[in-house]
Amino acid sequence: MSIYEQIGGAGAVDAAVDIFYRKVLVDDRISDFFDTVDMDGQRAKQKAFLTMAFGGPNDYTGKDMREAHKGMNLTEEHFNAVAENLVATLKELNVSEDIINSIVEVCLSVKDDVLNV
Amino acid sequence: MPSITFGESTFDTQDDETVLDALLRNGHEIANGCRAGVCQSCLLIAKEVALPANATSGLSDSQKAIGAFKSCCVVPSTDIEVQSADGAIESHKATIVEKTSLNDAVIRVRLQSDVNYRAGQYVSLQNDAKLMRSYSIASVSGTDKYLEFHIRRYPNGQFSNWIYSAASIGSELILQGPSGTCFYTPTDAPSNLLMLASGTGLAPMHGIIRDALLQQHQGNIHLIIAAKTSDDFYYVDELKTLSDENSNFSFERVALQSTDADIKQADIYEHIRSDYTQLKGYRVYICGGENFVKKLKKQCFLAGANMQDIFSDSFLSFTPN
Ligand code: HEM
């Protein structure tokens, strides 16, 4: 069973998205990237991110990770902030340590692409 | 194989294909994204079928109430009729039966029509000259024998000026709709409702509140109306009566400039930020101008309300050409 199925698939994304998005919006390190007026659109993008991090269907957006984050000048600090908020969200939802580690691994595997290095 | 009816066309499904796949295969353009029940791009509305739980998970209760579902999640086992998420646009005849001024700038118009709706939804009204505008419904279906609208007069507003000046009792309109998911649905557990309205956002809100009370909502209902000055409020007597008759309903008025002791002088955003810091478990309804809705939506979300429990209806400012 994939991690995505283990944590409950689409239902897990639904459970996590509001908690994660709220954390991101109040995190000064990264809130500027996500604080647009279109909250519903932003929330949909947070869901895309979570689906991917949870190892869900990877043809979600059809966008290449490098392409999707091009020109944003993302740094190590931005990446860590996103990862920290994700881990805090998963802890709040009582996701097991093992699964959290696997999810962090997924994120690390696309880190170079996201940071465009 | 079960069949799918979409608009004018009906066709059979193949093997285990989903409603989304069947529609795409038959050349219908349906927005879609993840095809895994996450992104909600492919929402459609089903008519009179029981839907599996995974087809509606993550949707708000009002979306569920109008039959919305994620079309990538349903493999039909019986014939099914679906329509696009905007709903089928049905036209109805309507006749003006009352025109009453509510304050300097807002007029109440009541219409006779046989349209079915939920309090808080909106319709488009079209007059003889083919001018068309959307307005929220202020009345409650089943209880009120008329449809009610609160129409603000804009100096260059063609439709509102027509309503104010030319339209009279007996004038006929074409009504299209209803649409929208900003309405009351009963909650399993008693929950508190926070209702935020500015300007004629009070129209849908008044309907939603009366609807909730008629459906015996358990839990508190608190309404905050925002305006620039203390003269901008209307329906205050109606609201006072409502709160006298219902112990779980209360309301307050907030204005930037107030000369009236009953009206709190404050900036609405500051007021909500400082007094409503814990909205976890609340249902929040927000009706008003675009900025009002967007700002308060974010504030209420950050204060703990979940996005699927925030229902809103914003008036787009209409620039006459
Ligand atoms: C594990 C690392 C990350 C993953 C897996 C990831 C995943 C994604 C995905 C799937 C999208 C596409 C959404 C769509 O267009 O539908 C996206 C967009 C976006 N990501 Fe990331 N992301 C990561 C890290 C970051 C970081 C560190 C930031 C900045 C702090 C960031 C900022 C954005 C922004 C602003 C968009 C939206 C672009 C737009 O509006 O089109 N991402 N991300």
Short mmCIF file of C-alpha atoms in Angstrom, two decimals, chain A residues 34-90:
data_model
loop_
_atom_site.label_atom_id
_atom_site.label_comp_id
_atom_site.label_asym_id
_atom_site.label_seq_id
_atom_site.Cartn_x
_atom_site.Cartn_y
_atom_site.Cartn_z
CA PHE A 34 0.62 32.47 -0.84
CA ASP A 35 -1.22 35.55 0.34
CA THR A 36 -3.24 36.32 -2.78
CA VAL A 37 -6.82 37.50 -2.74
CA ASP A 38 -8.08 34.30 -4.35
CA MET A 39 -8.24 32.04 -1.31
CA ASP A 40 -10.09 29.25 -3.05
CA GLY A 41 -7.54 29.11 -5.84
CA GLN A 42 -4.69 29.11 -3.32
CA ARG A 43 -6.32 26.39 -1.29
CA ALA A 44 -6.57 24.26 -4.43
CA LYS A 45 -2.83 24.70 -4.96
CA GLN A 46 -2.12 23.70 -1.37
CA LYS A 47 -4.07 20.55 -2.09
CA ALA A 48 -1.92 19.89 -5.14
CA PHE A 49 1.17 20.25 -2.99
CA LEU A 50 -0.16 17.94 -0.26
CA THR A 51 -1.28 15.31 -2.76
CA MET A 52 2.18 15.24 -4.21
CA ALA A 53 3.95 15.21 -0.84
CA PHE A 54 1.74 12.31 0.27
CA GLY A 55 2.83 10.36 -2.80
CA GLY A 56 -0.60 10.63 -4.44
CA PRO A 57 -1.44 10.65 -8.14
CA ASN A 58 1.51 12.45 -9.64
CA ASP A 59 -0.08 13.67 -12.82
CA TYR A 60 -2.04 16.10 -10.65
CA THR A 61 -1.10 19.34 -12.32
CA GLY A 62 0.90 18.14 -15.27
CA LYS A 63 3.37 20.79 -14.25
CA ASP A 64 7.02 19.94 -13.92
CA MET A 65 8.23 20.93 -10.42
CA ARG A 66 11.16 22.87 -11.82
CA GLU A 67 8.86 24.75 -14.17
CA ALA A 68 6.20 25.37 -11.48
CA HIS A 69 8.69 27.12 -9.17
CA LYS A 70 10.80 28.89 -11.75
CA GLY A 71 11.59 32.56 -11.18
CA MET A 72 10.41 32.54 -7.57
CA ASN A 73 14.00 32.66 -6.29
CA LEU A 74 13.26 30.11 -3.62
CA THR A 75 15.91 29.48 -0.99
CA GLU A 76 16.76 26.78 1.52
CA GLU A 77 14.91 28.82 4.16
CA HIS A 78 11.69 28.85 2.12
CA PHE A 79 11.94 25.12 1.58
CA ASN A 80 12.53 24.42 5.25
CA ALA A 81 9.60 26.62 6.23
CA VAL A 82 7.24 24.66 3.99
CA ALA A 83 8.63 21.37 5.29
CA GLU A 84 8.30 22.47 8.93
CA ASN A 85 4.69 23.54 8.46
CA LEU A 86 3.95 20.25 6.77
CA VAL A 87 5.49 18.21 9.57
CA ALA A 88 3.66 20.27 12.21
CA THR A 89 0.39 19.68 10.33
CA LEU A 90 0.95 15.94 10.19
#
